[in-house]
Coordinates of C-alpha atoms in Angstrom, one line a residue:
X4 CA 94.3 147.6 356.7
X5 CA 92.5 150.7 355.2
X6 CA 89.7 150.5 352.7
X7 CA 88.6 153.2 350.4
X8 CA 85.2 153.9 348.9
X9 CA 84.8 155.9 345.8
X10 CA 81.5 157.2 344.4
X11 CA 80.4 159.1 341.3
X12 CA 80.5 163.0 341.6
X13 CA 76.9 164.3 342.1
X14 CA 75.3 166.1 339.0
X15 CA 75.7 169.3 341.1
X16 CA 79.3 169.4 341.2
X17 CA 79.8 168.7 337.6
X18 CA 78.1 171.9 336.6
X19 CA 80.7 173.5 338.8
X20 CA 83.5 171.9 336.7
X21 CA 85.2 175.1 335.7
X22 CA 85.5 176.4 339.4
X23 CA 86.4 173.3 340.7
X24 CA 89.3 172.6 338.3
X25 CA 90.7 176.1 339.1
X26 CA 90.5 175.3 342.9
X27 CA 92.4 171.9 341.9
X28 CA 95.2 173.9 340.0
X29 CA 95.7 176.3 342.7
X30 CA 95.6 173.8 345.5
X31 CA 97.8 171.4 343.8
X32 CA 100.3 174.1 343.3
X33 CA 100.0 175.3 346.8
X34 CA 100.4 172.0 348.5
X35 CA 102.4 169.7 346.2
X36 CA 105.8 170.7 347.8
X37 CA 105.0 169.8 351.3
X38 CA 101.3 169.4 352.3
X39 CA 99.3 166.6 350.7
X40 CA 95.5 166.8 350.3
X41 CA 92.6 164.6 349.8
X42 CA 89.0 165.7 349.4
X43 CA 85.3 165.3 350.5
X44 CA 83.0 166.5 347.8
X45 CA 79.3 165.7 346.5
X46 CA 79.8 162.1 348.2
X47 CA 82.1 160.9 350.9
X48 CA 85.5 159.6 350.2
X49 CA 86.1 157.3 353.6
X50 CA 89.5 156.3 354.7
X51 CA 89.8 153.9 357.6
X52 CA 92.1 154.3 360.3
X53 CA 92.9 157.6 359.6
X54 CA 91.5 160.9 361.3
X55 CA 89.2 163.1 359.1
X56 CA 89.0 166.5 360.0
X57 CA 87.3 169.5 358.3
X58 CA 89.5 171.8 356.3
X59 CA 87.2 174.0 354.0
X60 CA 83.4 174.5 353.6
X61 CA 82.4 174.8 349.9
X62 CA 78.8 175.7 349.5
X63 CA 77.7 173.7 352.6
X64 CA 77.7 170.5 350.9
X65 CA 81.1 170.3 349.4
X66 CA 84.2 170.1 351.8
X67 CA 87.8 169.7 351.5
X68 CA 89.4 167.6 354.2
X69 CA 93.2 167.0 355.3
X70 CA 93.9 163.2 355.4
X71 CA 96.9 161.6 356.9
X72 CA 99.3 160.7 354.1
X73 CA 96.8 161.6 351.2
X74 CA 97.8 163.6 348.2
X75 CA 96.2 165.8 345.5
X76 CA 94.8 162.8 343.7
X77 CA 91.6 163.2 345.6
X78 CA 91.3 166.8 344.1
X79 CA 91.6 165.3 340.7
X80 CA 89.1 162.6 341.2
X81 CA 87.0 165.3 342.3
X82 CA 86.9 167.0 338.8
X83 CA 87.3 163.7 336.8
X84 CA 84.6 161.6 338.1
X85 CA 84.8 158.3 336.4
X86 CA 88.4 157.4 337.5
X87 CA 87.2 154.7 339.9
X88 CA 83.8 153.6 341.0
X89 CA 83.1 150.5 343.5
X90 CA 81.2 150.2 346.7
X91 CA 82.6 146.6 347.3
X92 CA 85.1 147.4 350.0
X93 CA 85.4 143.9 351.1
X94 CA 86.8 143.0 347.6
X95 CA 89.2 145.7 347.9
X96 CA 90.3 144.9 351.3
X97 CA 92.9 142.4 350.3
X98 CA 94.4 144.6 347.4
X99 CA 97.7 146.5 347.7
X100 CA 97.3 149.7 349.7
X101 CA 99.3 152.9 348.9
X102 CA 100.6 155.3 351.6
X103 CA 98.0 157.7 350.3
X104 CA 95.2 155.4 351.4
X105 CA 94.3 154.6 347.7
X106 CA 94.0 151.1 346.4
X107 CA 96.6 151.1 343.3
X108 CA 95.5 148.0 341.6
X109 CA 91.8 148.5 341.8
X110 CA 92.3 152.2 340.5
X111 CA 94.6 151.2 337.7
X112 CA 92.2 148.5 336.6
X113 CA 89.6 151.1 335.7
X114 CA 91.9 153.6 333.8
X115 CA 95.5 153.3 332.8
X116 CA 97.1 155.9 335.0
X117 CA 100.4 156.1 337.0
X118 CA 99.7 157.1 340.7
X119 CA 103.0 159.0 340.6
X120 CA 102.2 161.3 337.7
X121 CA 99.1 163.6 338.0
X122 CA 99.3 164.2 334.2
X123 CA 98.1 160.6 333.7
X124 CA 95.1 161.4 335.9
X125 CA 94.1 164.3 333.3
X126 CA 95.1 162.3 330.4
X127 CA 92.5 159.7 331.5
X128 CA 89.6 161.9 331.1
X129 CA 91.0 164.6 328.8
X130 CA 92.4 162.9 325.5
X131 CA 94.3 166.0 324.6
X132 CA 96.6 165.4 327.7
X133 CA 97.5 161.9 326.3
X134 CA 98.3 163.2 323.2
X135 CA 100.6 165.9 324.6
X136 CA 102.4 163.3 327.0
X137 CA 102.9 161.0 324.1
X138 CA 104.5 163.8 321.9
X139 CA 101.8 163.5 319.2
X140 CA 100.9 166.7 317.1
X141 CA 97.6 168.2 318.2
X142 CA 94.8 168.0 315.6
X143 CA 93.8 170.9 313.9
X144 CA 90.0 171.5 314.3
X145 CA 88.1 172.9 311.6
X146 CA 84.3 173.8 311.5
X147 CA 82.1 172.5 308.7
X148 CA 78.6 172.9 307.9
X149 CA 77.6 172.9 311.5
X150 CA 79.8 170.2 312.8
X151 CA 83.2 170.5 314.5
X152 CA 85.5 167.5 313.7
X153 CA 89.2 166.5 314.1
X154 CA 91.0 167.6 310.8
X155 CA 93.1 165.2 308.7
X156 CA 96.3 166.7 306.9
X157 CA 96.0 164.5 303.7
X158 CA 99.1 166.2 302.1
X159 CA 101.4 169.2 302.5
X160 CA 103.7 171.0 300.3
X161 CA 106.3 173.4 301.6
X162 CA 108.5 175.6 299.0
X163 CA 112.1 175.5 299.8
X164 CA 113.1 178.7 301.4
X165 CA 115.4 181.0 299.2
X166 CA 116.8 184.5 300.0
X167 CA 114.0 187.0 299.5
X168 CA 114.5 189.5 296.7
X169 CA 112.4 192.3 295.3
X170 CA 110.0 191.6 292.7
X171 CA 112.2 189.9 289.9
X172 CA 109.4 189.7 287.3
X173 CA 108.2 192.6 285.1
X174 CA 104.5 194.0 285.5
X175 CA 102.3 191.6 283.5
X176 CA 100.2 192.7 280.6
X177 CA 96.8 192.1 282.1
X178 CA 93.6 192.6 280.1
X179 CA 91.6 194.7 282.4
X180 CA 87.8 194.1 283.0
X181 CA 85.2 196.5 284.2
X182 CA 83.6 193.7 286.0
X183 CA 84.6 191.8 289.2
X184 CA 87.2 189.0 288.5
X185 CA 88.2 188.4 292.2
X186 CA 85.8 187.6 295.0
X187 CA 87.0 188.1 298.7
X188 CA 85.3 187.2 302.0
X189 CA 85.9 185.8 305.5
X190 CA 84.4 182.7 306.9
X191 CA 85.9 183.4 310.5
X192 CA 85.3 187.2 310.8
X193 CA 86.0 187.4 314.3
X194 CA 89.8 186.4 313.9
X195 CA 92.4 189.1 314.9
X196 CA 96.1 189.5 315.7
X197 CA 96.9 189.8 319.4
X198 CA 99.9 192.2 319.1
X199 CA 97.6 194.7 317.5
X200 CA 94.0 194.1 319.2
X201 CA 95.2 192.3 322.4
X202 CA 93.2 189.2 321.9
X203 CA 92.6 186.3 319.3
X204 CA 89.1 187.2 318.4
X205 CA 86.4 190.1 318.4
X206 CA 83.2 188.2 318.8
X207 CA 80.4 189.2 316.7
X208 CA 82.6 191.9 314.8
X209 CA 84.9 192.0 311.8
X210 CA 88.2 191.5 313.5
X211 CA 91.7 192.3 312.1
X212 CA 91.3 189.5 309.4
X213 CA 88.6 191.7 308.0
X214 CA 90.9 194.5 307.5
X215 CA 93.4 192.4 306.0
X216 CA 90.8 191.3 303.2
X217 CA 89.9 194.7 302.6
X218 CA 93.8 195.7 302.1
X219 CA 93.9 192.7 299.6
X220 CA 90.8 194.0 297.7
X221 CA 92.2 197.7 297.8
X222 CA 95.7 196.5 296.3
X223 CA 93.9 194.7 293.6
X224 CA 91.7 197.6 292.8
X225 CA 94.8 199.8 292.6
X226 CA 96.3 197.6 290.1
X227 CA 93.4 197.5 287.9
X228 CA 91.7 194.3 289.1
X229 CA 88.2 194.6 289.9
X230 CA 87.1 193.0 293.0
X231 CA 83.9 192.1 295.0
X232 CA 84.2 191.9 298.7
X233 CA 81.7 190.5 301.5
X234 CA 81.9 191.9 304.9
X235 CA 78.9 189.9 306.0
X236 CA 79.7 188.2 309.5
X237 CA 79.5 184.6 309.1
X238 CA 81.0 183.1 312.7
X239 CA 78.6 184.7 314.9
X240 CA 76.4 184.1 316.7
X241 CA 76.9 180.3 315.8
X242 CA 80.7 179.5 315.2
X243 CA 80.2 176.0 314.1
X244 CA 77.8 177.5 311.3
X245 CA 80.5 179.5 309.9
X246 CA 81.1 177.7 306.7
X247 CA 77.5 176.9 306.1
X248 CA 76.7 180.7 306.4
X249 CA 79.7 181.7 304.2
X250 CA 78.6 179.1 301.3
X251 CA 75.5 181.1 301.1
X252 CA 77.6 184.3 300.7
X253 CA 79.8 182.7 298.1
X254 CA 76.8 181.3 296.0
X255 CA 75.2 184.8 296.0
X256 CA 78.5 186.4 295.0
X257 CA 78.8 184.0 292.1
X258 CA 75.5 184.2 291.1
X259 CA 75.6 188.0 290.9
X260 CA 78.8 188.0 289.1
X261 CA 79.5 185.3 286.5
X262 CA 82.8 187.0 285.6
X263 CA 84.5 185.9 288.9
X264 CA 87.7 183.9 288.0
X265 CA 89.3 183.7 291.5
X266 CA 87.5 183.2 295.0
X267 CA 89.5 183.8 298.1
X268 CA 88.6 183.1 301.7
X269 CA 90.9 185.1 304.1
X270 CA 92.0 183.6 307.4
X271 CA 94.9 183.7 310.0
X272 CA 96.6 180.7 311.7
X273 CA 96.5 180.2 315.3
X274 CA 98.2 177.9 317.9
X275 CA 101.8 178.6 316.7
X276 CA 104.4 178.5 319.4
X277 CA 105.9 181.9 317.8
X278 CA 105.2 184.1 315.1
X279 CA 106.7 183.6 311.6
X280 CA 107.7 186.4 309.4
X281 CA 110.1 186.8 306.2
X282 CA 112.0 190.3 305.5
X283 CA 110.9 191.3 302.1
X284 CA 112.2 194.8 300.8
X285 CA 113.7 195.2 304.3
X286 CA 110.3 195.0 306.3
X287 CA 109.0 192.2 308.6
X288 CA 106.3 190.4 306.5
X289 CA 103.8 187.9 307.6
X290 CA 103.8 184.4 305.7
X291 CA 100.9 182.9 303.8
X292 CA 99.7 179.3 303.8
X293 CA 97.1 178.1 301.4
X294 CA 94.6 175.5 302.5
X295 CA 93.4 173.1 299.9
X296 CA 89.8 171.3 300.6
X297 CA 89.1 167.8 299.6
X298 CA 86.5 165.2 299.2
X299 CA 87.4 163.1 302.3
X300 CA 84.1 164.3 304.3
X301 CA 81.7 165.6 301.7
X302 CA 81.0 165.5 298.0
X303 CA 83.7 167.4 295.9
X304 CA 84.5 165.7 292.8
X305 CA 86.7 168.4 291.5
X306 CA 88.8 169.2 294.5
X307 CA 91.9 168.3 292.7
X308 CA 91.4 171.3 290.4
X309 CA 91.5 173.5 293.4
X310 CA 94.8 171.8 294.4
X311 CA 96.3 172.5 290.9
X312 CA 95.2 176.0 291.2
X313 CA 96.8 176.6 294.8
X314 CA 100.2 175.1 293.3
X315 CA 100.1 177.7 290.7
X316 CA 99.5 180.5 293.3
X317 CA 102.4 178.9 295.6
X318 CA 105.0 178.6 292.8
X319 CA 104.2 182.1 291.5
X320 CA 104.9 183.3 295.0
X321 CA 108.2 181.6 295.4
X322 CA 109.1 183.4 291.9
X323 CA 108.2 187.0 292.9
X324 CA 108.7 187.0 296.5
X325 CA 110.8 184.0 298.0
X326 CA 109.7 183.3 301.4
X327 CA 106.4 184.8 301.5
X328 CA 104.8 181.4 301.0
X329 CA 104.5 178.5 303.4
X330 CA 103.2 176.2 300.7
X331 CA 99.9 174.6 300.7
X332 CA 98.2 171.9 302.5
X333 CA 95.3 169.3 301.6
X334 CA 92.8 168.9 304.5
X335 CA 89.7 166.9 304.8
X336 CA 87.4 169.8 305.1
X337 CA 85.7 171.3 302.2
X338 CA 85.8 175.1 302.7
X339 CA 83.4 176.1 300.1
X340 CA 85.9 175.2 297.3
X341 CA 83.5 172.9 295.5
X342 CA 81.6 176.0 294.5
X343 CA 84.6 177.1 292.2
X344 CA 87.7 175.4 290.7
X345 CA 90.0 178.4 291.6
X346 CA 88.6 179.0 295.1
X347 CA 91.2 179.0 297.7
X348 CA 91.8 179.5 301.4
X349 CA 94.7 181.8 302.6
X350 CA 96.1 182.0 306.2
X351 CA 97.8 185.1 306.4
X352 CA 100.4 184.9 309.2
X353 CA 99.2 183.6 312.7
X354 CA 97.5 185.2 315.8
X355 CA 101.0 186.2 316.9
X356 CA 101.6 188.5 313.8
X357 CA 100.7 192.2 313.8
X358 CA 98.0 193.7 311.9
X359 CA 100.9 195.6 309.9
X360 CA 102.7 192.4 309.1
X361 CA 99.5 190.9 307.7
X362 CA 98.4 193.7 305.6
X363 CA 102.1 194.0 304.2
X364 CA 101.7 190.2 303.1
X365 CA 98.3 190.6 301.3
X366 CA 99.7 194.0 299.4
X367 CA 102.3 191.6 298.1
X368 CA 100.2 188.6 297.6
X369 CA 98.0 191.2 295.5
X370 CA 100.9 191.2 293.0
X371 CA 101.2 187.3 292.8
X372 CA 97.3 187.2 292.0
X373 CA 97.6 189.6 289.1
X374 CA 100.5 187.5 287.8
X375 CA 98.5 184.6 288.2
X376 CA 95.4 186.1 286.4
X377 CA 97.7 187.1 283.5
X378 CA 99.0 183.6 283.2
X379 CA 95.2 182.4 283.2
X380 CA 94.4 185.0 280.3
X381 CA 97.4 183.7 278.3
X382 CA 96.3 180.2 278.4
X383 CA 93.0 181.1 276.9
X384 CA 94.5 182.9 274.1

């Protein structure tokens, strides 16, 4: 009868998590097909009745050993240190023993895992793997006033797709002002577009999304709509403080420009499996999603005014450029929208879109904003 002793991993090894995890992936891939491995690292894993011989020396104190009939579970245990902990070998002696020399019942009593499925070991330590295995949608993470929390989607509206056409509405009669009526900024300045820049973020810089915001401002100005735009970087050096930083910017913009009627925070989406485009006027164009904040986490008593405004914008998009809009989504963050009833957050395409597709989208979106402003002026008459 074989017995097995499991110990917690030394703190020193935990610091080497990333390196060890890389080794895990490489070694599992190399030997799963025919050569099975166990490990020795930080503390001993002892398997009675089987000869243990050194296989690889790691930093003098960490070794990887070949063990008869063992498998890569040991390697996973090295990086997932709380899978099993016991020093009572006598209590384990009467338990069922696997060919690998691991005690199935003792191990499964600690965590819910399947010895034949390596993903279950990862799931026991990394919740995200459990969610993927169960087929659940991954949570959207949002950063809010210094905290990163799981984002709750409260409500979503997606318009029915129609065949895109050229702008069917005539140019609106807009009462022009010599004072700014639209404020534009980026909370996550580093966001950019992979096909254009080769990466998703340009840390510490104004990335592609800042250029998109600039193009929106230019398109509005060309139509006679005065704008004020901030290029202040809010997501560096501390990304978790992005919204707290941009809130200060919005407050300053509103205080210095009481004429502002619409506030727009320009973002782009991420995590999509493939890019989404719509052909408008014969050209591929990124789609736009609106995000509406709520009072689920922080005080925001008038959040439904933001929702009502977002509905107006989405409906106008569908009237003018069918297919451009992906609708709006109400989420549990606040996104600085408590500062103005007509504050919106737009996601212009995703990281998989090109810069050109995104800029084309906001050029069209500028037409939408002009129509919305004209409607707002009519309502006041």
